[in-house]
RNA sequence: UGGGGUGUCGCCAAGUGGCAAGGCAGCGGGUUUUGAUCCCGCCAUUCGCAGGUUCGAAUCCUGCCACCCCAGCCA
């Protein structure tokens, strides 16, 4: 983190708590429910929680909020840990589980019963909803509300013993059925679920709700600042009610911030699942997905994700960040760390008439970072350039190869096109050119300096590769706004080129290594599919293009 | 229409009574063997609106307006 992080209300508040002595050591936590894959929005939460602990020299725990076994699984516990680690964060101590506090929660539930602050309610789910009232009307007390402490204890113990059917009864807090805050209308603390839990097995037939668990988890762990998103703001009075009515060892404080929204992106689990289920994308880690696994496979560096989260700031106002900001962070990171290489996406043969044999040229791996070293690039009289880099004729705005004009081959010589071969259908199939002597590392002796520079590979040593070109998954800034997100899917979000040509240095790329293919963009060797014998690269992001366009 | 929030440049976002930071995007210009990077410059007399307090208000007060969240035995 930078020495002077930008100001935001969380940092200001925590600093104030430290200054007053209210907080001695900052403790935060990232509390995902293991019921799905993490996405860019979670990355923000991770960045906020771990970042705060880091800034104030405190601790941040990773805690699985596993109170609903029916939706959770061990698979997600693994993937979430991997994603957090990949982002570059390390949690303090062991991974925590809400489920490891189940016995304590159970005892605290009995404590509330004994204090006459909780009761077993026999209402069905439908009845409970009806009794709860509406946004504008108060609720009514449950018929079970005035049970004796003895009866409540007996019933709750029998709930725990597994004597009742699912949904038959619940344990509720006795607060206020007329509260304008619906969360305070005798919220449910425990429900009966005969589900096998991934951590506790079949030990419990009853499970605590989020409200009865979260604050107490924080209290047990000594969390000082329990940071969550805005939709939990209405729950804060309830969070505090439990903390104030239970003999907890510590009083954590909940603070809410606005969740991250990004244009052209979905983060709804339901909608993301729809994309996977309908085959719009290849899976949860498809490079077009906003999941951490997808962004990783796309080649987005974790540092870029962290930088992005820091850059967009943290506030309490609903907002949608322009995805261009994310892309900017990715380019910024990759520009400095990605080695350069050449790859010809749409090969067009160039034959140089006045050059014989082969030589090995040494090109810098990075134009501004000599420390990144040099690489050997073979040169010969038969090359391939990109089809877009040649035209039989063009106006002065076009700075690439044109018949009768000169262009610089990146890191090599200046050539001049003489003529081209065209097949019966009118497609250009080869260009004949001549090399200008003495132009390796020098401008032409006649003083005519070529305006353009194009990339190339030598035919004899180039390797065929599969390149997956990606574009935005959606054509509209807010795809979730519509009922059917599928209508906004970009039909050209993926284009596969399987006969691109790469320079020799690229065949030995390590999976997940990102390169800048000069003049094209950043590309990552696919984490799973890349093989030396069959290279596969995913386009991470194109180079910024401020050129007016293709109007030559 | 009950309760809880939020409104500062196209998009984010600092600022908490003393003359409106920064980033992204955009627009000019320079350097450049990547139409990239980098560099320089421009880009809110105005802070949702209307009143008020004050020598002075984005910051305080009053009243409006707009948008978001809440009626899971999900989190």
Coordinates of C-alpha atoms (C1' of nucleotides) in Angstrom, one line a residue:
Chain A
X1 CA 0.0 0.0 0.0
X2 CA 1.1 3.5 -0.8
X3 CA 2.6 5.5 2.1
X4 CA -0.3 7.9 2.2
X5 CA -3.5 6.1 1.4
X6 CA -6.3 8.2 0.1
X7 CA -8.8 9.4 2.7
X8 CA -12.1 7.5 3.1
X9 CA -14.6 7.4 5.9
X10 CA -13.5 4.0 7.1
X11 CA -9.9 5.0 7.5
X12 CA -10.9 8.2 9.1
X13 CA -13.2 6.4 11.6
X14 CA -10.6 3.8 12.5
X15 CA -7.9 6.4 13.0
X16 CA -10.3 8.2 15.3
X17 CA -11.0 5.0 17.3
X18 CA -7.2 4.5 17.6
X19 CA -6.7 8.1 18.7
X20 CA -9.3 7.9 21.4
X21 CA -8.0 4.5 22.6
X22 CA -11.4 3.0 21.8
X23 CA -9.4 0.6 19.7
X24 CA -6.0 -0.8 20.7
X25 CA -5.4 -3.1 17.7
X26 CA -7.5 -3.2 14.6
X27 CA -9.1 -6.5 13.8
X28 CA -11.2 -7.1 10.6
X29 CA -12.4 -10.1 8.8
X30 CA -13.4 -11.2 5.4
X31 CA -16.5 -13.4 6.0
X32 CA -17.7 -15.2 2.8
X33 CA -20.4 -17.8 2.9
X34 CA -18.9 -20.8 1.0
X35 CA -21.7 -21.0 -1.4
X36 CA -20.2 -19.8 -4.7
X37 CA -17.2 -18.4 -6.5
X38 CA -15.7 -15.1 -5.5
X39 CA -16.1 -12.2 -8.0
X40 CA -14.8 -8.7 -8.5
X41 CA -17.1 -7.4 -5.9
X42 CA -15.7 -9.7 -3.3
X43 CA -12.2 -8.5 -4.3
X44 CA -13.3 -5.1 -3.2
X45 CA -14.4 -6.4 0.2
X46 CA -11.2 -8.4 0.5
X47 CA -9.2 -5.3 -0.4
X48 CA -11.1 -3.2 2.1
X49 CA -10.8 -5.6 5.0
X50 CA -7.3 -6.8 4.5
X51 CA -6.1 -3.4 3.4
X52 CA -7.4 -1.8 6.6
X53 CA -5.7 -4.4 8.8
X54 CA -2.5 -3.9 6.8
X55 CA -2.6 -0.1 7.0
X56 CA -3.2 -0.1 10.7
X57 CA -0.9 -3.0 11.6
X58 CA -3.8 -5.1 12.7
X59 CA -5.2 -8.6 11.9
X60 CA -7.6 -9.7 9.3
X61 CA -9.1 -13.1 9.5
X62 CA -10.7 -15.3 6.9
X63 CA -13.9 -16.7 8.3
X64 CA -16.4 -18.8 6.6
X65 CA -19.9 -17.8 7.5
X66 CA -21.2 -21.3 7.2
X67 CA -24.6 -21.2 8.9
X68 CA -26.6 -22.5 6.0
X69 CA -25.4 -26.0 5.1
X70 CA -27.9 -26.6 2.3
X71 CA -26.2 -24.1 0.1
X72 CA -22.6 -24.6 1.0
X73 CA -19.8 -26.9 0.1
X74 CA -16.2 -27.8 0.7
X75 CA -15.4 -27.0 -3.0
X76 CA -16.1 -23.3 -2.3
X77 CA -14.0 -23.4 0.8
X78 CA -11.1 -24.4 -1.3
X79 CA -11.7 -22.0 -4.2
X80 CA -12.2 -19.0 -1.9
X81 CA -9.0 -19.6 -0.1
X82 CA -7.1 -19.9 -3.3
X83 CA -8.6 -16.7 -4.6
X84 CA -7.7 -14.7 -1.5
X85 CA -4.2 -16.0 -1.6
X86 CA -3.9 -15.3 -5.3
X87 CA -4.9 -11.7 -4.7
X88 CA -1.9 -11.5 -2.5
X89 CA -3.5 -11.4 1.0
X90 CA -2.6 -13.6 4.0
X91 CA -5.1 -14.0 6.8
X92 CA -4.0 -14.0 10.4
X93 CA -3.8 -17.5 12.0
X94 CA -6.0 -20.3 10.9
X95 CA -9.1 -20.1 8.8
X96 CA -12.1 -19.6 11.0
X97 CA -15.6 -21.1 10.7
X98 CA -18.8 -19.8 12.1
X99 CA -19.7 -23.5 12.5
X100 CA -16.9 -24.0 15.1
X101 CA -18.9 -21.7 17.4
X102 CA -22.2 -23.5 17.1
X103 CA -22.0 -24.8 20.7
X104 CA -21.4 -21.3 22.0
X105 CA -24.3 -19.9 20.0
X106 CA -26.5 -22.6 21.3
X107 CA -25.6 -21.7 24.9
X108 CA -26.2 -18.0 24.2
X109 CA -29.6 -18.9 22.8
X110 CA -30.5 -20.6 26.0
X111 CA -29.1 -17.6 27.9
X112 CA -31.6 -15.4 26.0
X113 CA -34.4 -17.8 26.8
X114 CA -33.5 -17.7 30.5
X115 CA -33.5 -13.9 30.3
X116 CA -37.0 -14.2 28.7
X117 CA -35.6 -12.5 25.6
X118 CA -36.2 -15.5 23.2
X119 CA -39.0 -18.0 22.7
X120 CA -39.8 -21.0 20.6
X121 CA -42.4 -20.1 18.0
X122 CA -44.8 -22.6 16.4
X123 CA -45.9 -20.4 13.5
X124 CA -45.3 -21.8 10.0
X125 CA -43.2 -19.8 7.6
X126 CA -46.3 -18.5 5.9
X127 CA -48.0 -17.6 9.2
X128 CA -44.9 -15.9 10.4
X129 CA -44.8 -13.7 7.3
X130 CA -48.3 -12.7 7.8
X131 CA -47.8 -11.9 11.5
X132 CA -44.8 -9.8 10.6
X133 CA -46.9 -7.1 9.1
X134 CA -45.7 -4.9 6.2
X135 CA -43.5 -2.0 5.6
X136 CA -46.2 0.4 6.7
X137 CA -48.2 -1.8 9.2
X138 CA -46.9 -3.1 12.5
X139 CA -46.8 -6.9 13.0
X140 CA -48.7 -8.9 15.6
X141 CA -47.3 -11.0 18.4
X142 CA -47.0 -14.7 17.8
X143 CA -49.3 -16.8 19.9
X144 CA -46.2 -18.5 21.2
X145 CA -44.7 -15.3 22.4
X146 CA -45.6 -15.7 26.1
X147 CA -44.5 -19.2 26.7
X148 CA -42.8 -19.9 30.0
X149 CA -39.1 -20.0 30.3
X150 CA -39.3 -23.7 31.2
X151 CA -41.4 -24.5 28.2
X152 CA -39.1 -22.6 25.9
X153 CA -36.1 -24.4 27.2
X154 CA -37.7 -27.7 26.9
X155 CA -38.9 -27.0 23.4
X156 CA -35.5 -25.6 22.3
X157 CA -33.6 -28.5 23.8
X158 CA -35.9 -30.8 21.9
X159 CA -35.3 -28.8 18.7
X160 CA -31.6 -29.4 19.3
X161 CA -32.3 -33.1 20.0
X162 CA -33.9 -33.4 16.6
X163 CA -37.4 -34.2 17.8
X164 CA -39.2 -31.9 15.4
X165 CA -39.6 -31.7 11.6
X166 CA -38.0 -29.1 9.5
X167 CA -39.9 -25.9 9.7
X168 CA -42.0 -27.0 12.6
X169 CA -40.7 -24.4 15.0
X170 CA -38.1 -21.7 15.2
X171 CA -36.4 -19.8 18.0
X172 CA -37.1 -16.1 17.9
X173 CA -35.8 -13.1 19.8
X174 CA -38.5 -11.2 21.8
X175 CA -38.0 -7.7 20.7
X176 CA -40.8 -5.6 19.2
X177 CA -43.4 -6.7 16.6
X178 CA -44.3 -3.1 16.1
X179 CA -40.8 -1.8 15.3
X180 CA -40.6 0.3 12.2
X181 CA -37.4 -1.7 11.5
X182 CA -38.7 -5.1 10.3
X183 CA -35.5 -6.7 11.4
X184 CA -36.5 -6.1 15.0
X185 CA -39.9 -7.7 14.7
X186 CA -38.9 -10.8 16.7
X187 CA -36.2 -12.1 14.3
X188 CA -35.5 -15.7 13.9
X189 CA -32.5 -17.1 15.7
X190 CA -32.6 -20.7 14.9
X191 CA -34.3 -22.9 12.3
X192 CA -34.6 -26.7 12.0
X193 CA -32.6 -28.1 9.1
X194 CA -31.8 -31.8 8.8
X195 CA -28.9 -31.1 6.5
X196 CA -25.5 -32.6 6.5
X197 CA -23.0 -29.8 7.2
X198 CA -19.7 -29.8 5.5
X199 CA -17.8 -29.0 8.7
X200 CA -20.0 -30.3 11.5
X201 CA -21.5 -33.3 9.7
X202 CA -24.8 -34.4 11.3
X203 CA -24.1 -33.0 14.8
X204 CA -26.7 -30.3 14.5
X205 CA -30.3 -30.4 13.4
X206 CA -30.7 -26.7 14.1
X207 CA -28.7 -23.9 12.5
X208 CA -28.4 -20.2 13.6
X209 CA -29.4 -17.5 11.2
X210 CA -27.0 -14.9 9.9
X211 CA -28.3 -12.3 12.3
X212 CA -27.8 -14.5 15.4
X213 CA -24.4 -15.6 14.2
X214 CA -22.5 -12.8 12.6
X215 CA -22.1 -10.3 15.4
X216 CA -21.3 -13.1 17.9
X217 CA -18.7 -14.5 15.6
X218 CA -17.1 -11.0 15.5
X219 CA -17.3 -10.8 19.3
X220 CA -15.6 -14.2 19.8
X221 CA -12.8 -13.3 17.4
X222 CA -12.3 -9.9 18.8
X223 CA -13.1 -8.2 15.6
X224 CA -13.1 -4.4 16.2
X225 CA -14.5 -3.2 12.9
X226 CA -17.0 -5.5 11.2
X227 CA -17.2 -4.1 7.8
X228 CA -20.1 -5.1 5.5
X229 CA -22.2 -3.7 2.7
X230 CA -25.0 -1.2 2.8
X231 CA -27.9 -3.6 2.7
X232 CA -27.0 -4.7 6.2
X233 CA -27.4 -1.3 7.6
X234 CA -30.9 -2.1 8.7
X235 CA -29.6 -5.1 10.6
X236 CA -27.2 -3.0 12.7
X237 CA -29.7 -2.3 15.5
X238 CA -30.2 -6.1 15.7
X239 CA -26.5 -6.7 15.6
X240 CA -26.1 -4.4 18.5
X241 CA -29.0 -5.8 20.4
X242 CA -27.4 -9.2 20.5
X243 CA -24.0 -7.8 21.4
X244 CA -25.6 -5.8 24.2
X245 CA -27.9 -8.5 25.6
X246 CA -25.4 -11.4 25.5
X247 CA -22.4 -12.0 27.8
X248 CA -20.0 -11.6 24.8
X249 CA -16.2 -11.2 25.5
X250 CA -15.9 -8.2 23.2
X251 CA -18.0 -5.5 21.5
X252 CA -17.4 -5.3 17.8
X253 CA -18.8 -2.5 15.7
X254 CA -20.5 -2.9 12.3
X255 CA -19.8 -0.3 9.6
X256 CA -21.3 -0.4 6.2
X257 CA -19.9 0.7 2.8
X258 CA -21.3 0.7 -0.7
X259 CA -20.6 -2.4 -2.7
X260 CA -18.7 -2.2 -5.9
X261 CA -20.6 -2.1 -9.2
X262 CA -18.8 -2.1 -12.5
X263 CA -20.3 -1.2 -15.9
X264 CA -20.8 -3.9 -18.5
X265 CA -20.5 -6.5 -15.6
X266 CA -22.8 -8.7 -13.7
X267 CA -22.1 -9.9 -10.2
X268 CA -25.4 -11.5 -9.3
X269 CA -24.7 -15.1 -8.5
X270 CA -28.0 -16.1 -10.1
X271 CA -27.3 -14.3 -13.4
X272 CA -23.7 -15.5 -13.5
X273 CA -25.0 -19.1 -13.0
X274 CA -27.4 -18.5 -15.9
X275 CA -24.5 -17.6 -18.2
X276 CA -22.7 -20.8 -17.1
X277 CA -25.8 -23.0 -17.3
X278 CA -26.8 -21.8 -20.8
X279 CA -23.4 -22.2 -22.2
X280 CA -22.9 -18.5 -22.9
X281 CA -19.5 -19.0 -21.2
X282 CA -17.4 -22.1 -20.8
X283 CA -17.6 -22.1 -17.0
X284 CA -17.1 -20.1 -13.8
X285 CA -13.5 -19.5 -14.7
X286 CA -14.2 -18.5 -18.3
X287 CA -11.9 -15.5 -19.1
X288 CA -14.9 -13.4 -19.7
X289 CA -16.4 -14.0 -16.3
X290 CA -16.0 -11.3 -13.5
X291 CA -15.1 -14.1 -11.1
X292 CA -11.7 -14.0 -9.5
X293 CA -10.9 -17.3 -11.2
X294 CA -12.1 -15.8 -14.6
X295 CA -10.1 -12.6 -14.2
X296 CA -7.1 -14.7 -13.3
X297 CA -7.5 -16.9 -16.3
X298 CA -7.9 -13.7 -18.4
X299 CA -4.5 -12.6 -17.3
X300 CA -5.5 -9.7 -15.0
X301 CA -2.6 -9.3 -12.5
X302 CA -3.7 -9.4 -8.8
X303 CA -1.8 -6.2 -8.2
X304 CA -4.0 -4.5 -10.8
X305 CA -7.1 -5.7 -9.1
X306 CA -5.8 -4.4 -5.8
X307 CA -4.8 -1.1 -7.3
X308 CA -8.2 -0.8 -9.0
X309 CA -10.0 -1.3 -5.6
X310 CA -7.9 1.3 -4.0
X311 CA -8.3 3.7 -6.8
X312 CA -12.1 3.6 -6.9
X313 CA -12.2 4.5 -3.3
X314 CA -14.6 3.4 -0.6
X315 CA -17.7 5.4 0.2
X316 CA -21.4 5.0 1.1
X317 CA -22.9 6.2 -2.1
X318 CA -24.3 3.8 -4.7
X319 CA -22.2 4.0 -7.7
X320 CA -21.2 2.1 -10.8
X321 CA -17.5 2.4 -11.7
X322 CA -16.7 2.6 -15.4
X323 CA -15.0 -0.7 -16.4
X324 CA -12.5 1.4 -18.3
X325 CA -11.0 2.1 -14.9
X326 CA -10.4 -1.5 -14.3
X327 CA -8.9 -1.9 -17.7
X328 CA -6.7 1.1 -17.1
X329 CA -5.4 -0.5 -13.9
X330 CA -4.7 -3.7 -15.8
X331 CA -2.8 -2.0 -18.6
X332 CA -0.8 0.1 -16.1
X333 CA 0.4 -3.0 -14.3
X334 CA 1.1 -5.0 -17.4
X335 CA 2.9 -2.2 -19.2
X336 CA 5.6 -2.3 -16.6
X337 CA 5.7 -6.1 -15.9
X338 CA 4.9 -7.8 -19.2
X339 CA 7.8 -8.8 -21.4
X340 CA 7.4 -7.9 -25.1
X341 CA 7.2 -10.4 -27.9
X342 CA 5.8 -10.6 -31.4
X343 CA 2.8 -12.5 -32.6
X344 CA 1.2 -12.2 -36.0
X345 CA -2.6 -12.7 -35.6
X346 CA -3.5 -12.8 -39.3
X347 CA -0.4 -13.9 -41.2
X348 CA 0.5 -12.4 -44.6
X349 CA 3.7 -13.7 -46.2
X350 CA 6.4 -11.2 -47.1
X351 CA 9.3 -12.3 -49.3
X352 CA 12.4 -10.2 -49.3
X353 CA 14.2 -10.3 -52.6
X354 CA 17.6 -9.0 -51.6
X355 CA 18.3 -11.0 -48.5
X356 CA 19.8 -14.5 -48.1
X357 CA 20.3 -16.8 -45.2
X358 CA 19.3 -16.2 -41.6
X359 CA 20.5 -14.2 -38.7
X360 CA 19.6 -13.9 -35.0
X361 CA 18.7 -10.5 -33.9
X362 CA 18.7 -9.5 -30.2
X363 CA 15.7 -7.5 -29.1
X364 CA 15.0 -6.1 -25.7
X365 CA 12.4 -7.8 -23.7
X366 CA 11.1 -4.4 -22.6
X367 CA 11.7 -1.0 -24.2
X368 CA 12.1 0.9 -20.9
X369 CA 13.4 -1.9 -18.6
X370 CA 16.9 -3.0 -19.7
X371 CA 17.0 -5.2 -16.6
X372 CA 14.4 -7.5 -18.2
X373 CA 17.1 -8.6 -20.7
X374 CA 17.2 -9.5 -24.3
X375 CA 15.8 -12.2 -26.5
X376 CA 16.9 -13.8 -29.7
X377 CA 14.6 -13.4 -32.7
X378 CA 15.5 -15.1 -36.0
X379 CA 15.3 -13.1 -39.2
X380 CA 15.2 -14.4 -42.8
X381 CA 14.0 -13.5 -46.2
X382 CA 10.6 -15.1 -45.7
X383 CA 8.5 -13.4 -43.0
X384 CA 4.9 -13.0 -41.9
X385 CA 3.4 -9.7 -41.0
X386 CA -0.2 -9.0 -40.1
X387 CA -2.6 -8.7 -43.0
X388 CA -3.8 -5.4 -41.6
X389 CA -0.3 -4.0 -41.8
X390 CA -0.2 -4.0 -45.6
X391 CA -2.2 -2.2 -48.3
X392 CA -1.6 -1.9 -52.0
X393 CA -2.3 1.8 -51.6
X394 CA -3.4 4.1 -48.8
X395 CA -3.5 7.7 -47.8
X396 CA -0.8 9.5 -45.7
X397 CA -2.5 8.6 -42.4
X398 CA -1.7 5.0 -42.9
X399 CA 1.8 4.4 -41.5
X400 CA 2.3 0.8 -42.3
X401 CA 3.5 -1.1 -45.4
X402 CA 2.3 0.1 -48.8
X403 CA 3.6 -0.6 -52.3
X404 CA 6.4 1.7 -53.1
X405 CA 6.6 2.9 -49.4
X406 CA 8.9 2.0 -46.5
X407 CA 8.2 0.6 -43.1
X408 CA 10.4 -0.4 -40.2
X409 CA 10.2 -4.1 -39.1
X410 CA 10.3 -3.9 -35.4
X411 CA 13.8 -4.5 -34.1
X412 CA 15.1 -5.3 -37.6
X413 CA 15.4 -3.6 -41.0
X414 CA 13.5 -1.1 -43.0
X415 CA 11.8 -2.7 -46.0
X416 CA 10.1 -1.3 -49.0
X417 CA 7.2 -3.1 -50.7
X418 CA 7.5 -3.7 -54.4
X419 CA 4.5 -5.7 -55.4
X420 CA 2.0 -8.2 -54.1
X421 CA 0.5 -11.5 -55.3
X422 CA -3.3 -11.8 -55.5
X423 CA -5.2 -15.0 -55.8
X424 CA -8.2 -15.4 -58.3
X425 CA -10.6 -14.2 -55.6
X426 CA -8.7 -11.0 -55.2
X427 CA -7.1 -11.9 -51.8
X428 CA -3.6 -10.7 -51.3
X429 CA -1.5 -13.8 -50.6
X430 CA 2.0 -12.5 -50.5
X431 CA 4.0 -9.3 -50.6
X432 CA 7.4 -8.9 -52.3
X433 CA 9.7 -6.4 -50.8
X434 CA 13.3 -5.3 -50.7
X435 CA 15.4 -4.6 -47.6
X436 CA 17.2 -1.3 -47.3
X437 CA 20.8 -1.9 -46.5
X438 CA 22.3 -0.5 -43.3
X439 CA 19.0 0.0 -41.6
X440 CA 19.5 -2.4 -38.7
X441 CA 19.5 0.0 -35.7
X442 CA 20.0 2.9 -38.1
X443 CA 17.8 5.1 -40.1
X444 CA 18.1 4.8 -43.9
X445 CA 21.2 6.5 -45.3
X446 CA 19.2 8.6 -47.7
X447 CA 17.6 10.4 -44.8
X448 CA 14.1 9.1 -45.5
X449 CA 12.8 7.9 -42.1
X450 CA 9.9 5.5 -42.2
X451 CA 6.9 6.6 -40.2
X452 CA 5.6 3.2 -39.3
X453 CA 6.9 0.2 -37.4
X454 CA 5.3 -3.2 -37.8
X455 CA 5.8 -6.5 -36.1
X456 CA 6.7 -9.8 -37.8
X457 CA 7.9 -13.3 -37.4
X458 CA 10.3 -15.4 -39.5
X459 CA 8.5 -18.1 -41.5
X460 CA 11.0 -20.9 -40.8
X461 CA 11.1 -20.4 -37.0
X462 CA 7.6 -19.2 -36.2
X463 CA 5.2 -21.6 -34.4
X464 CA 1.5 -21.8 -34.9
X465 CA -0.6 -20.8 -31.9
X466 CA -4.2 -20.6 -30.8
X467 CA -5.2 -17.1 -29.7
X468 CA -8.4 -16.4 -28.0
X469 CA -9.5 -12.8 -28.5
X470 CA -12.0 -11.5 -26.0
X471 CA -14.3 -8.5 -25.9
X472 CA -16.8 -7.4 -23.4
X473 CA -19.4 -10.0 -22.5
X474 CA -22.2 -7.5 -22.7
X475 CA -23.2 -4.8 -25.1
X476 CA -25.0 -2.6 -22.5
X477 CA -23.5 -0.8 -19.5
X478 CA -26.0 -2.3 -17.1
X479 CA -27.0 -5.8 -18.4
X480 CA -28.7 -6.7 -15.1
X481 CA -31.3 -3.9 -15.5
X482 CA -33.1 -5.9 -18.1
X483 CA -35.2 -9.0 -17.3
X484 CA -33.3 -11.1 -19.7
X485 CA -29.6 -10.6 -19.6
X486 CA -29.0 -13.0 -22.4
X487 CA -30.3 -10.4 -24.9
X488 CA -27.4 -8.2 -24.0
X489 CA -24.7 -10.8 -24.5
X490 CA -22.1 -9.6 -27.0
X491 CA -22.2 -12.2 -29.8
X492 CA -18.5 -11.4 -30.5
X493 CA -17.2 -11.6 -27.0
X494 CA -14.9 -14.5 -28.2
X495 CA -13.0 -15.0 -31.4
X496 CA -10.6 -17.9 -31.7
X497 CA -7.7 -17.7 -34.1
X498 CA -5.9 -21.0 -34.4
X499 CA -3.3 -20.2 -37.0
X500 CA -1.6 -17.2 -35.5
X501 CA 2.2 -17.3 -35.6
X502 CA 4.4 -16.6 -32.6
X503 CA 8.1 -16.0 -32.3
X504 CA 10.3 -18.8 -30.9
X505 CA 10.7 -17.3 -27.4
X506 CA 7.0 -17.6 -26.8
X507 CA 6.8 -21.4 -27.1
X508 CA 8.5 -21.8 -23.7
X509 CA 6.1 -19.5 -21.9
X510 CA 5.0 -20.6 -18.5
X511 CA 1.3 -21.0 -18.0
X512 CA -0.2 -17.8 -16.6
X513 CA 2.7 -15.7 -17.9
X514 CA 1.5 -12.5 -19.5
X515 CA 3.3 -11.0 -22.5
X516 CA 2.7 -7.9 -24.5
X517 CA 2.4 -8.9 -28.1
X518 CA 3.7 -5.7 -29.6
X519 CA 1.2 -3.4 -31.2
X520 CA -1.6 -5.8 -30.3
X521 CA -2.1 -6.1 -26.6
X522 CA -1.4 -8.2 -23.5
X523 CA -1.9 -12.0 -23.7
X524 CA -1.6 -14.7 -21.1
X525 CA -0.5 -18.3 -21.7
X526 CA -3.6 -20.2 -20.7
X527 CA -3.4 -21.6 -17.2
X528 CA -4.7 -25.0 -18.3
X529 CA -4.6 -25.3 -22.1
X530 CA -1.1 -23.9 -22.9
X531 CA 1.3 -26.5 -24.1
X532 CA 4.7 -25.9 -25.6
X533 CA 3.7 -28.1 -28.6
X534 CA 0.3 -26.3 -28.9
X535 CA 0.5 -22.8 -27.4
X536 CA -2.7 -21.2 -26.4
X537 CA -2.9 -17.5 -25.3
X538 CA -5.9 -15.6 -24.0
X539 CA -6.1 -11.9 -24.8
X540 CA -6.0 -10.1 -21.5
X541 CA -6.6 -6.6 -22.8
X542 CA -5.8 -4.7 -26.0
X543 CA -3.3 -1.8 -26.1
X544 CA -4.9 1.6 -25.7
X545 CA -5.7 2.8 -29.2
X546 CA -5.9 6.5 -29.7
X547 CA -5.7 6.3 -33.4
X548 CA -8.6 7.9 -35.1
X549 CA -9.5 4.6 -36.8
X550 CA -9.4 2.8 -40.0
X551 CA -10.0 5.7 -42.4
X552 CA -7.0 5.3 -44.6
Chain B
rU1 C1' -47.2 6.0 1.6
rG2 C1' -43.2 3.0 7.9
rG3 C1' -37.8 2.7 8.7
rG4 C1' -32.8 3.2 7.0
rG5 C1' -29.4 5.4 3.5
rU6 C1' -27.2 8.5 -0.6
rG7 C1' -26.9 13.0 -3.7
rU8 C1' -19.5 17.2 -5.4
rC9 C1' -17.1 17.3 -13.5
rG10 C1' -19.3 12.0 -18.5
rC11 C1' -17.7 7.7 -14.4
rC12 C1' -15.4 7.1 -9.5
rA13 C1' -13.9 10.3 -5.4
rA14 C1' -11.3 13.8 -1.6
rG15 C1' -13.2 17.8 1.1
rU16 C1' -16.5 18.2 7.7
rG17 C1' -17.1 26.9 7.9
rG18 C1' -12.0 30.3 4.9
rC19 C1' -11.0 31.0 -1.8
rA20 C1' -13.5 22.8 -5.3
rA21 C1' -7.6 17.2 -4.5
rG22 C1' -6.8 13.1 -7.4
rG23 C1' -7.9 9.0 -10.8
rC24 C1' -10.6 7.1 -15.2
rA25 C1' -12.7 8.9 -19.8
rG26 C1' -12.2 13.1 -23.2
rC27 C1' -9.4 17.0 -25.8
rG28 C1' -4.7 19.6 -27.5
rG29 C1' 0.8 19.3 -27.9
rG30 C1' 5.9 16.9 -27.2
rU31 C1' 9.2 12.4 -27.1
rU32 C1' 9.2 7.5 -29.3
rU33 C1' 12.1 1.5 -33.9
rU34 C1' 5.0 -0.5 -30.2
rG35 C1' -0.6 4.5 -33.8
rA36 C1' 1.8 1.6 -26.8
rU37 C1' 4.4 3.7 -22.7
rC38 C1' 6.2 8.4 -21.0
rC39 C1' 5.9 13.9 -20.6
rC40 C1' 3.3 18.8 -20.8
rG41 C1' -1.3 21.4 -21.0
rC42 C1' -6.9 21.8 -21.0
rC43 C1' -11.3 19.8 -18.6
rA44 C1' -16.8 21.9 -11.9
rU45 C1' -16.9 30.6 -10.6
rU46 C1' -19.5 25.4 -8.7
rC47 C1' -21.0 21.1 -4.9
rG48 C1' -29.6 17.7 -6.1
rC49 C1' -33.1 22.2 -5.7
rA50 C1' -35.0 26.5 -2.8
rG51 C1' -34.6 29.5 1.2
rG52 C1' -31.9 31.0 5.8
rU53 C1' -27.5 31.8 9.4
rU54 C1' -22.5 33.9 8.7
rC55 C1' -17.6 38.8 7.0
rG56 C1' -17.4 34.0 4.6
rA57 C1' -21.2 27.8 3.3
rA58 C1' -20.1 21.8 -0.7
rU59 C1' -19.4 22.0 4.6
rC60 C1' -24.4 24.8 9.8
rC61 C1' -30.2 25.3 9.8
rU62 C1' -35.2 24.7 7.4
rG63 C1' -38.1 22.9 3.5
rC64 C1' -38.4 20.3 -0.9
rC65 C1' -36.8 16.8 -4.9
rA66 C1' -34.4 12.3 -6.9
rC67 C1' -32.4 7.6 -6.3
rC68 C1' -31.0 3.0 -3.4
rC69 C1' -32.1 -0.8 0.6
rC70 C1' -35.7 -3.5 4.0
rA71 C1' -41.7 -7.5 4.7
rG72 C1' -36.1 -15.3 3.5
rC73 C1' -37.0 -20.2 8.7
rC74 C1' -30.6 -16.6 2.5
rA75 C1' -26.2 -14.0 3.6

